[in-house]
Short mmCIF file of C-alpha atoms (C1' of nucleotides) in Angstrom, two decimals:
data_model
loop_
_atom_site.label_atom_id
_atom_site.label_comp_id
_atom_site.label_asym_id
_atom_site.label_seq_id
_atom_site.Cartn_x
_atom_site.Cartn_y
_atom_site.Cartn_z
CA MET B 419 139.71 190.01 105.91
CA SER B 420 140.09 193.39 104.31
CA SER B 421 139.74 195.18 107.63
CA THR B 422 142.78 193.84 109.45
CA ASP B 423 145.36 195.75 111.44
CA ALA B 424 146.95 197.26 108.38
CA SER B 425 143.78 198.63 106.87
CA ARG B 426 142.88 200.60 109.96
CA ALA B 427 146.24 202.35 109.88
CA ALA B 428 146.37 202.78 106.11
CA GLY B 429 142.91 202.57 104.62
CA SER B 430 143.47 203.98 101.15
CA ASP B 431 145.08 207.37 101.76
CA TRP B 432 141.87 209.28 101.18
CA ARG B 433 140.26 208.05 104.37
CA ARG B 434 143.48 208.09 106.34
CA GLU B 435 144.08 211.72 105.63
CA LYS B 436 140.54 212.61 106.58
CA ARG B 437 140.84 210.63 109.78
CA GLU B 438 144.03 212.39 110.71
CA ARG B 439 142.61 215.79 109.90
CA THR B 440 139.50 215.20 112.00
CA ARG B 441 141.59 213.92 114.86
CA ARG B 442 143.91 216.90 114.73
CA LEU B 443 140.97 219.27 114.56
CA LEU B 444 139.34 217.70 117.58
CA GLN B 445 142.51 217.79 119.64
CA GLN B 446 143.31 221.38 118.71
CA HIS B 447 139.86 222.66 119.57
CA ALA B 448 139.89 220.61 122.76
CA MET B 449 143.17 222.13 123.90
CA ARG B 450 142.06 225.61 122.95
CA LEU B 451 138.84 225.31 124.93
CA PHE B 452 140.56 223.66 127.89
CA LEU B 453 143.03 226.51 128.08
CA GLU B 454 140.33 229.14 127.61
CA LYS B 455 137.70 227.93 130.05
CA GLY B 456 139.31 225.08 131.97
CA PHE B 457 139.06 221.34 131.54
CA GLU B 458 136.00 220.68 133.69
CA ALA B 459 134.05 223.62 132.34
CA THR B 460 134.45 222.38 128.78
CA THR B 461 131.96 219.75 127.66
CA VAL B 462 132.61 217.14 125.03
CA GLU B 463 129.63 218.51 123.14
CA GLU B 464 131.33 221.90 122.85
CA ILE B 465 134.54 220.37 121.54
CA ALA B 466 132.68 218.31 118.99
CA ALA B 467 130.63 221.31 117.88
CA ALA B 468 133.75 223.45 117.54
CA ALA B 469 135.31 220.78 115.33
CA GLY B 470 132.08 220.44 113.35
CA VAL B 471 131.26 216.88 114.33
CA SER B 472 128.93 215.13 116.75
CA HIS B 473 129.91 214.02 120.24
CA MET B 474 129.89 210.41 119.10
CA THR B 475 132.63 211.15 116.62
CA PHE B 476 134.69 212.63 119.43
CA PHE B 477 134.49 209.38 121.37
CA ARG B 478 135.40 207.42 118.26
CA TYR B 479 138.73 209.25 118.23
CA PHE B 480 139.38 209.64 121.97
CA PRO B 481 138.18 207.04 124.44
CA THR B 482 137.82 209.67 127.17
CA LYS B 483 137.81 213.44 127.43
CA GLU B 484 141.12 213.29 129.25
CA ASP B 485 142.79 211.58 126.33
CA ALA B 486 142.17 214.61 124.15
CA ALA B 487 144.37 216.58 126.55
CA LEU B 488 146.97 213.92 127.31
CA GLU B 489 147.67 212.08 124.08
CA ASP B 490 150.84 212.75 122.15
CA ASP B 491 153.28 210.71 120.10
CA TYR B 492 156.46 211.27 122.05
CA ASP B 493 156.65 207.86 123.67
CA PRO B 494 157.39 205.77 120.57
CA MET B 495 160.15 208.24 119.71
CA ILE B 496 161.73 207.77 123.15
CA ALA B 497 161.42 204.00 122.78
CA ASP B 498 163.23 204.16 119.43
CA LEU B 499 166.01 206.28 120.89
CA ILE B 500 166.43 203.81 123.72
CA ALA B 501 166.83 200.94 121.28
CA GLU B 502 169.64 202.82 119.55
CA ARG B 503 171.72 203.22 122.71
CA PRO B 504 174.86 201.10 123.16
CA ALA B 505 173.94 197.70 124.52
CA ASP B 506 176.35 197.87 127.45
CA GLU B 507 174.93 201.11 128.81
CA PRO B 508 172.97 200.75 132.08
CA ALA B 509 169.23 200.96 131.65
CA ILE B 510 168.83 204.13 133.65
CA ASP B 511 171.37 205.94 131.51
CA LYS B 512 169.76 204.70 128.32
CA ILE B 513 166.52 206.27 129.45
CA ARG B 514 168.18 209.47 130.56
CA HIS B 515 170.02 209.99 127.32
CA ALA B 516 167.09 209.00 125.15
CA LEU B 517 165.03 211.60 126.97
CA THR B 518 167.48 214.45 126.64
CA HIS B 519 168.25 213.63 123.01
CA GLY B 520 164.58 213.38 122.20
CA LEU B 521 163.89 216.68 123.90
CA ASN B 522 166.61 218.33 121.87
CA GLN B 523 164.72 217.53 118.70
CA LEU B 524 161.48 218.95 120.05
CA TYR B 525 162.49 221.77 122.30
CA ASP B 526 162.67 224.64 119.85
CA SER B 527 159.47 223.87 118.01
CA GLU B 528 157.25 222.49 120.75
CA ARG B 529 158.46 223.91 124.04
CA ASP B 530 155.68 226.46 124.40
CA VAL B 531 152.77 224.17 123.58
CA LEU B 532 154.24 221.46 125.80
CA LEU B 533 154.58 223.91 128.67
CA ALA B 534 151.00 225.13 128.27
CA ARG B 535 149.75 221.56 128.25
CA MET B 536 151.71 220.57 131.32
CA ARG B 537 150.57 223.62 133.21
CA LEU B 538 147.01 222.66 132.39
CA VAL B 539 147.59 219.10 133.53
CA TYR B 540 149.07 220.04 136.88
CA ARG B 541 146.34 222.54 137.62
CA THR B 542 143.55 220.06 136.81
CA PRO B 543 143.05 217.19 139.28
CA ALA B 544 141.21 215.03 136.76
CA LEU B 545 144.12 215.27 134.35
CA ARG B 546 146.73 214.67 137.00
CA ALA B 547 144.89 211.44 137.79
CA GLY B 548 144.85 210.58 134.11
CA THR B 549 148.64 210.65 133.92
CA GLY B 550 148.64 207.72 136.30
CA SER B 551 147.08 205.34 133.81
CA ARG B 552 149.32 206.60 131.02
CA ARG B 553 152.37 205.89 133.12
CA ASP B 554 151.51 202.20 132.95
CA ALA B 555 151.62 202.24 129.17
CA ASP B 556 154.81 204.31 129.11
CA GLN B 557 156.49 201.93 131.50
CA ARG B 558 155.58 198.90 129.41
CA LEU B 559 156.83 200.58 126.26
CA LEU B 560 160.19 201.46 127.82
CA ILE B 561 160.58 197.98 129.28
CA GLU B 562 160.07 196.45 125.87
CA ALA B 563 162.56 198.86 124.35
CA LEU B 564 165.11 197.93 127.03
CA ALA B 565 164.56 194.17 127.03
CA PRO B 566 162.91 193.13 123.77
CA THR B 567 163.06 189.46 124.74
CA ALA B 568 160.96 189.44 127.91
CA ASP B 569 157.50 190.81 127.24
CA GLY B 570 156.59 193.91 129.21
CA SER B 571 154.10 192.45 131.63
CA ARG B 572 156.34 189.69 132.94
CA ALA B 573 159.53 191.69 133.28
CA GLY B 574 161.63 191.17 136.35
CA LEU B 575 161.15 193.31 139.41
CA HIS B 576 164.56 194.92 138.96
CA LEU B 577 163.83 196.28 135.51
CA ARG B 578 160.38 197.45 136.50
CA VAL B 579 161.76 199.36 139.46
CA VAL B 580 164.45 201.05 137.42
CA VAL B 581 162.03 202.16 134.72
CA ALA B 582 159.46 203.31 137.27
CA ALA B 583 162.08 205.34 139.12
CA ALA B 584 163.32 206.90 135.89
CA LEU B 585 159.79 207.87 134.94
CA ALA B 586 159.24 209.26 138.42
CA ALA B 587 162.35 211.42 138.17
CA THR B 588 161.26 212.65 134.74
CA THR B 589 157.77 213.42 135.97
CA GLU B 590 159.12 215.43 138.88
CA ALA B 591 161.35 217.42 136.57
CA ILE B 592 158.44 218.18 134.27
CA ARG B 593 156.18 219.10 137.15
CA TYR B 594 158.82 221.38 138.61
CA TRP B 595 159.26 222.94 135.18
CA ALA B 596 155.52 223.53 134.82
CA GLU B 597 155.14 224.91 138.35
CA SER B 598 157.97 227.39 137.87
CA ASN B 599 156.34 228.38 134.57
CA GLY B 600 159.20 227.18 132.40
CA ALA B 601 161.80 229.37 134.10
CA ASP B 602 164.55 226.74 133.73
CA ASP B 603 165.45 224.62 130.74
CA LEU B 604 163.57 221.34 131.00
CA ARG B 605 166.57 219.36 129.76
CA HIS B 606 168.64 220.79 132.58
CA LEU B 607 165.97 219.93 135.15
CA ILE B 608 165.79 216.35 133.91
CA ASN B 609 169.54 215.99 134.27
CA GLU B 610 169.28 217.48 137.75
CA ALA B 611 166.58 215.02 138.68
CA PHE B 612 168.61 212.00 137.58
CA ASP B 613 171.66 213.40 139.34
CA ALA B 614 169.67 213.84 142.53
CA LEU B 615 168.64 210.22 142.42
CA ARG B 616 172.19 209.03 141.89
CA ALA B 617 173.56 211.29 144.62
CA GLU B 618 170.99 210.09 147.12
CA LEU B 619 171.77 206.45 146.46
CA THR B 620 175.54 206.64 146.29
CA HIS B 621 175.79 208.08 149.79
CA GLU B 622 176.21 204.53 151.00
CA ALA B 623 174.12 204.10 154.12
CA PRO B 624 173.59 201.35 156.67
CA VAL B 625 170.80 199.22 155.23
CA ASP B 626 169.49 197.00 157.99
CA GLU B 627 167.62 194.30 156.12
CA SER B 628 166.61 192.43 159.26
CA ALA B 629 163.92 194.93 160.14
CA ASP B 630 162.24 193.41 163.16
CA MET A 663 131.39 229.13 165.85
CA SER A 664 130.46 225.83 167.35
CA SER A 665 131.12 223.97 164.11
CA THR A 666 134.85 224.45 163.79
CA ASP A 667 137.46 221.89 162.83
CA ALA A 668 137.28 220.13 166.15
CA SER A 669 133.55 219.61 166.17
CA ARG A 670 133.58 217.78 162.88
CA ALA A 671 136.15 215.32 164.16
CA ALA A 672 134.68 214.96 167.66
CA GLY A 673 131.04 216.06 167.62
CA SER A 674 129.76 214.70 170.93
CA ASP A 675 130.80 211.05 170.81
CA TRP A 676 127.31 209.93 169.95
CA ARG A 677 127.43 211.30 166.45
CA ARG A 678 131.06 210.47 165.90
CA GLU A 679 130.50 206.82 166.60
CA LYS A 680 127.55 206.71 164.27
CA ARG A 681 129.54 208.41 161.56
CA GLU A 682 132.36 205.93 161.90
CA ARG A 683 130.00 202.99 161.91
CA THR A 684 128.21 204.16 158.77
CA ARG A 685 131.49 204.79 157.04
CA ARG A 686 132.85 201.38 157.94
CA LEU A 687 129.62 199.75 156.80
CA LEU A 688 129.74 201.50 153.46
CA GLN A 689 133.36 200.58 152.86
CA GLN A 690 132.89 196.95 153.85
CA HIS A 691 129.88 196.45 151.62
CA ALA A 692 131.65 198.29 148.81
CA MET A 693 134.68 196.01 149.01
CA ARG A 694 132.52 192.91 149.28
CA LEU A 695 130.52 193.85 146.18
CA PHE A 696 133.62 194.92 144.25
CA LEU A 697 135.24 191.56 144.91
CA GLU A 698 132.06 189.65 144.16
CA LYS A 699 130.97 191.30 140.94
CA GLY A 700 133.81 193.61 139.95
CA PHE A 701 134.25 197.33 140.42
CA GLU A 702 132.55 198.56 137.26
CA ALA A 703 129.62 196.19 137.55
CA THR A 704 128.82 197.48 141.04
CA THR A 705 126.76 200.67 141.18
CA VAL A 706 126.87 203.20 143.97
CA GLU A 707 123.15 202.63 144.43
CA GLU A 708 123.79 198.96 145.22
CA ILE A 709 126.46 199.78 147.77
CA ALA A 710 124.25 202.32 149.46
CA ALA A 711 121.31 199.93 149.50
CA ALA A 712 123.47 197.15 150.99
CA ALA A 713 124.55 199.52 153.75
CA GLY A 714 120.97 200.65 154.27
CA VAL A 715 121.43 204.27 153.18
CA SER A 716 120.73 206.36 150.10
CA HIS A 717 123.26 207.06 147.37
CA MET A 718 123.58 210.65 148.61
CA THR A 719 124.84 209.39 151.93
CA PHE A 720 127.48 207.37 150.14
CA PHE A 721 128.82 210.50 148.47
CA ARG A 722 128.83 212.33 151.79
CA TYR A 723 131.37 209.80 153.04
CA PHE A 724 133.35 209.11 149.87
CA PRO A 725 133.87 211.78 147.25
CA THR A 726 134.05 209.18 144.47
CA LYS A 727 133.29 205.50 144.05
CA GLU A 728 136.99 204.81 143.72
CA ASP A 729 137.70 206.24 147.15
CA ALA A 730 135.60 203.53 148.74
CA ALA A 731 138.07 201.00 147.34
CA LEU A 732 141.29 202.94 147.81
CA GLU A 733 141.05 204.74 151.13
CA ASP A 734 142.98 203.47 154.11
CA ASP A 735 144.84 204.98 157.03
CA TYR A 736 148.32 203.61 156.46
CA ASP A 737 149.93 206.79 155.21
CA PRO A 738 149.88 208.80 158.45
CA MET A 739 151.43 205.82 160.20
CA ILE A 740 154.28 205.73 157.70
CA ALA A 741 154.75 209.47 158.10
CA ASP A 742 155.01 209.06 161.88
CA LEU A 743 157.56 206.28 161.52
CA ILE A 744 159.62 208.46 159.21
CA ALA A 745 159.69 211.26 161.74
CA GLU A 746 161.08 208.85 164.35
CA ARG A 747 164.08 207.84 162.26
CA PRO A 748 167.54 209.16 163.18
CA ALA A 749 168.03 212.61 161.74
CA ASP A 750 171.30 211.76 159.98
CA GLU A 751 169.82 208.87 158.01
CA PRO A 752 169.43 209.51 154.26
CA ALA A 753 165.89 210.19 153.18
CA ILE A 754 165.58 207.10 151.02
CA ASP A 755 166.58 204.85 153.90
CA LYS A 756 164.18 206.59 156.25
CA ILE A 757 161.38 205.77 153.88
CA ARG A 758 162.54 202.23 153.34
CA HIS A 759 162.80 201.44 157.02
CA ALA A 760 159.58 203.18 157.91
CA LEU A 761 157.83 201.07 155.31
CA THR A 762 159.23 197.74 156.43
CA HIS A 763 158.67 198.53 160.11
CA GLY A 764 155.14 199.68 159.42
CA LEU A 765 154.43 196.55 157.44
CA ASN A 766 155.67 194.41 160.29
CA GLN A 767 152.92 195.79 162.50
CA LEU A 768 150.25 195.09 159.91
CA TYR A 769 151.38 192.00 158.12
CA ASP A 770 149.91 189.29 160.31
CA SER A 771 146.53 190.88 160.78
CA GLU A 772 145.93 192.59 157.46
CA ARG A 773 147.98 190.80 154.85
CA ASP A 774 145.06 188.92 153.31
CA VAL A 775 142.68 191.85 153.01
CA LEU A 776 145.48 194.05 151.67
CA LEU A 777 146.34 191.45 149.05
CA ALA A 778 142.73 191.10 147.97
CA ARG A 779 142.43 194.86 147.65
CA MET A 780 145.61 195.22 145.66
CA ARG A 781 144.65 192.43 143.32
CA LEU A 782 141.36 194.20 142.74
CA VAL A 783 143.15 197.49 142.07
CA TYR A 784 145.57 196.07 139.54
CA ARG A 785 142.87 194.23 137.67
CA THR A 786 140.62 197.32 137.44
CA PRO A 787 141.82 200.10 135.12
CA ALA A 788 139.68 202.75 136.79
CA LEU A 789 141.25 201.96 140.17
CA ARG A 790 144.77 201.83 138.78
CA ALA A 791 144.19 205.35 137.50
CA GLY A 792 142.90 206.37 140.90
CA THR A 793 146.18 205.44 142.55
CA GLY A 794 147.78 208.19 140.51
CA SER A 795 145.97 210.96 142.31
CA ARG A 796 146.60 209.35 145.68
CA ARG A 797 150.31 209.24 144.96
CA ASP A 798 150.35 213.03 144.97
CA ALA A 799 148.94 213.14 148.48
CA ASP A 800 151.29 210.40 149.69
CA GLN A 801 154.27 212.21 148.26
CA ARG A 802 153.35 215.45 149.95
CA LEU A 803 152.83 213.69 153.26
CA LEU A 804 156.22 211.99 153.10
CA ILE A 805 157.97 215.19 152.08
CA GLU A 806 156.51 216.97 155.09
CA ALA A 807 157.58 214.13 157.35
CA LEU A 808 161.12 214.30 155.95
CA ALA A 809 161.50 218.09 155.89
CA PRO A 810 158.98 219.64 158.28
CA THR A 811 160.32 223.14 157.63
CA ALA A 812 159.72 223.48 153.88
CA ASP A 813 156.08 223.01 153.06
CA GLY A 814 155.33 220.10 150.74
CA SER A 815 154.42 221.99 147.61
CA ARG A 816 157.57 224.09 147.44
CA ALA A 817 160.07 221.38 148.31
CA GLY A 818 163.28 221.24 146.34
CA LEU A 819 163.54 219.12 143.23
CA HIS A 820 166.02 216.78 144.91
CA LEU A 821 163.70 215.81 147.73
CA ARG A 822 160.74 215.41 145.41
CA VAL A 823 162.69 213.10 143.14
CA VAL A 824 163.89 210.92 145.99
CA VAL A 825 160.42 210.54 147.46
CA ALA A 826 158.87 209.90 144.06
CA ALA A 827 161.45 207.23 143.29
CA ALA A 828 160.92 205.58 146.67
CA LEU A 829 157.18 205.51 146.10
CA ALA A 830 157.74 204.14 142.61
CA ALA A 831 159.90 201.31 143.97
CA THR A 832 157.30 200.54 146.63
CA THR A 833 154.49 200.54 144.09
CA GLU A 834 156.37 198.13 141.85
CA ALA A 835 156.98 195.80 144.77
CA ILE A 836 153.31 195.85 145.70
CA ARG A 837 152.22 195.32 142.12
CA TYR A 838 154.61 192.42 141.71
CA TRP A 839 153.27 190.98 144.96
CA ALA A 840 149.68 191.30 143.80
CA GLU A 841 150.39 189.87 140.34
CA SER A 842 152.14 186.84 141.78
CA ASN A 843 149.19 186.41 144.12
CA GLY A 844 151.15 187.03 147.29
CA ALA A 845 153.64 184.21 146.65
CA ASP A 846 156.55 186.14 148.19
CA ASP A 847 156.67 188.14 151.39
CA LEU A 848 155.85 191.74 150.57
CA ARG A 849 158.49 193.06 152.97
CA HIS A 850 161.10 191.05 151.15
CA LEU A 851 159.94 192.36 147.77
CA ILE A 852 160.13 195.94 149.01
CA ASN A 853 163.69 195.40 150.16
CA GLU A 854 164.48 193.84 146.81
CA ALA A 855 163.01 196.81 144.99
CA PHE A 856 165.09 199.33 146.94
CA ASP A 857 168.18 197.17 146.47
CA ALA A 858 167.54 197.04 142.74
CA LEU A 859 167.44 200.82 142.61
CA ARG A 860 170.67 201.16 144.54
CA ALA A 861 172.42 198.52 142.48
CA GLU A 862 171.41 200.17 139.22
CA LEU A 863 172.68 203.55 140.32
CA THR A 864 175.92 202.48 141.95
CA HIS A 865 177.18 200.83 138.76
CA GLU A 866 178.89 204.12 138.01
CA ALA A 867 178.34 204.87 134.35
CA PRO A 868 179.51 207.55 131.94
CA VAL A 869 176.98 210.33 132.26
CA ASP A 870 177.40 212.65 129.32
CA GLU A 871 175.66 215.82 130.40
CA SER A 872 176.43 217.68 127.20
CA ALA A 873 173.83 215.82 125.21
CA ASP A 874 173.86 217.52 121.84
"C1'" DT J 1489 126.60 198.64 88.84
"C1'" DC J 1490 126.35 196.30 92.83
"C1'" DT J 1491 128.22 195.58 97.22
"C1'" DA J 1492 131.19 195.75 101.17
"C1'" DA J 1493 133.55 198.84 104.16
"C1'" DC J 1494 133.72 203.01 106.54
"C1'" DA J 1495 132.91 207.61 108.65
"C1'" DT J 1496 129.44 209.86 110.74
"C1'" DG J 1497 124.94 210.99 112.62
"C1'" DT J 1498 120.65 210.16 115.56
"C1'" DT J 1499 118.50 208.57 119.39
"C1'" DA J 1500 118.06 206.69 123.69
"C1'" DG J 1501 119.90 205.02 127.62
"C1'" DT J 1502 123.09 204.22 132.06
"C1'" DA J 1503 125.62 205.82 135.87
"C1'" DG J 1504 128.55 208.93 138.46
"C1'" DC J 1505 128.07 213.02 140.72
"C1'" DT J 1506 125.97 217.66 142.39
"C1'" DA J 1507 122.66 220.95 144.28
"C1'" DA J 1508 118.42 222.59 146.63
"C1'" DC J 1509 115.29 221.58 149.61
"C1'" DT J 1510 113.23 218.79 153.28
"C1'" DT J 1511 112.87 215.83 157.48
"C1'" DA J 1512 114.25 214.02 161.73
"C1'" DA J 1513 117.12 213.42 165.84
"C1'" DC J 1514 119.74 215.08 169.28
"C1'" DG J 1515 121.51 218.85 172.68
"C1'" DG J 1516 122.35 223.08 175.01
"C1'" DG J 1517 120.40 227.79 176.67
"C1'" DG J 1518 116.41 230.40 177.81
"C1'" DC M 801 110.38 222.38 179.42
"C1'" DC M 802 110.85 224.15 175.08
"C1'" DC M 803 113.19 226.64 171.25
"C1'" DC M 804 116.61 226.47 168.09
"C1'" DG M 805 121.07 225.44 166.08
"C1'" DT M 806 123.67 221.65 164.50
"C1'" DT M 807 124.08 217.44 162.20
"C1'" DA M 808 122.75 213.01 159.50
"C1'" DA M 809 120.03 211.56 156.11
"C1'" DG M 810 116.49 211.50 152.37
"C1'" DT M 811 114.08 213.22 148.04
"C1'" DT M 812 114.07 215.05 143.79
"C1'" DA M 813 115.87 216.78 139.74
"C1'" DG M 814 119.42 217.64 136.79
"C1'" DC M 815 124.12 217.68 134.27
"C1'" DT M 816 127.56 215.25 131.80
"C1'" DA M 817 130.65 211.50 130.44
"C1'" DC M 818 130.16 207.53 128.02
"C1'" DT M 819 127.80 203.41 125.42
"C1'" DA M 820 124.86 200.83 122.29
"C1'" DA M 821 121.70 200.18 118.30
"C1'" DC M 822 120.47 201.56 114.24
"C1'" DA M 823 120.36 204.60 110.05
"C1'" DT M 824 122.65 207.22 106.19
"C1'" DG M 825 125.62 208.67 102.77
"C1'" DT M 826 130.04 208.05 100.47
"C1'" DT M 827 133.99 205.69 98.61
"C1'" DA M 828 136.49 201.32 96.81
"C1'" DG M 829 136.76 197.57 94.30
"C1'" DA M 830 134.84 193.31 91.79
#
DNA sequence: TCTAACATGTTAGTAGCTAACTTAACGGGG
DNA sequence: CCCCGTTAAGTTAGCTACTAACATGTTAGA
């Protein structure tokens, strides 16, 4: 059993480095071509050729063309930050603070590339659709970070709703940011989005549960 | 200009009826085959053959295979119900009540087919992704119903966040319903989902906006 | 050195989707 | 009554994302 979980991640340094370099190369050329000629107009063959590999190698690294535009490694970082939050903090605030703190670490170095990517995503229908499937994975990750006992798929409705709403607020902030071409600070927009949600729901209103 | 907007919708009764019949046929056979053999294992050619048309005709009615499984006409109904709500009601409650009232009109007649469809969607990754793109359209529709003045795309961040969160809560309720095989009443789950959101956000918590 | 594991390539195929052109059925104006 | 524009559908051919089967060279370790 020399090819277990560990070996695929490690795999003797030599291979691991090569793997990571090839992957990075593919993703960089993919993003460059997407931004130059658009997502649909770029074929997988072109990306592979630009990175000096065959199209089969591309699919060995990215299951779909969309993944080359959408994949990043922010989510585990957010999950870690959530786990570090005080245990008595409400879930929605854990998420909010993990997001803003995480963004602080990235904003200076990665703001521009993140903005370019998001602008591409929101101008490309195929990519906008792709974010839908990713949201599932994000949601499960956050749920596990918030409630390590219950596994993600069987979490209670309450927790699922809270995480889904938090992700929705974040998505809207990011989309707004991308549409206004990065005019505002994304961290500020995220805080605004969470505030909007709280404001809307603390205007206590008559909730008639016996809807006939 | 005899082929304007109106003529495509109307088009002399004769043709319109035929169009609607063909469309219904295609969708019914598509759903039947999807449920019988799974979404991926069903080809467009099969669906077209079952409905007695060619695969080109299928694509004239549904832009993608996914649309044959996802399209319905609930959204305009919800939008209408929202517009009928009292003007001073908060947006989130307008949505909530429109949803439960709309469901009341459908539940007896369409509960079973809706449940079967949702179970198919949540067990098929390609369809789960497809719901992402539809959410965009739904969101825009609801925003227009809530604020007819501002056009959907340029709505304020606040309104977008509220609608997105409401849709997220609804989606989670539906998913929970589908996963538990329709054990609970969907209307009850939707109310629970909205209550969960309110409960989470009315536990006033220390919101430290100066996240360093 | 021999062998197992691994990254990659080659080739051939499937299926979703599009475009260009054709055919056929109706339907109103001359 | 017939011509012609509109509309529904078919035929054919092609592009591209994605998969599977098999081959090749290269490194790791016994």
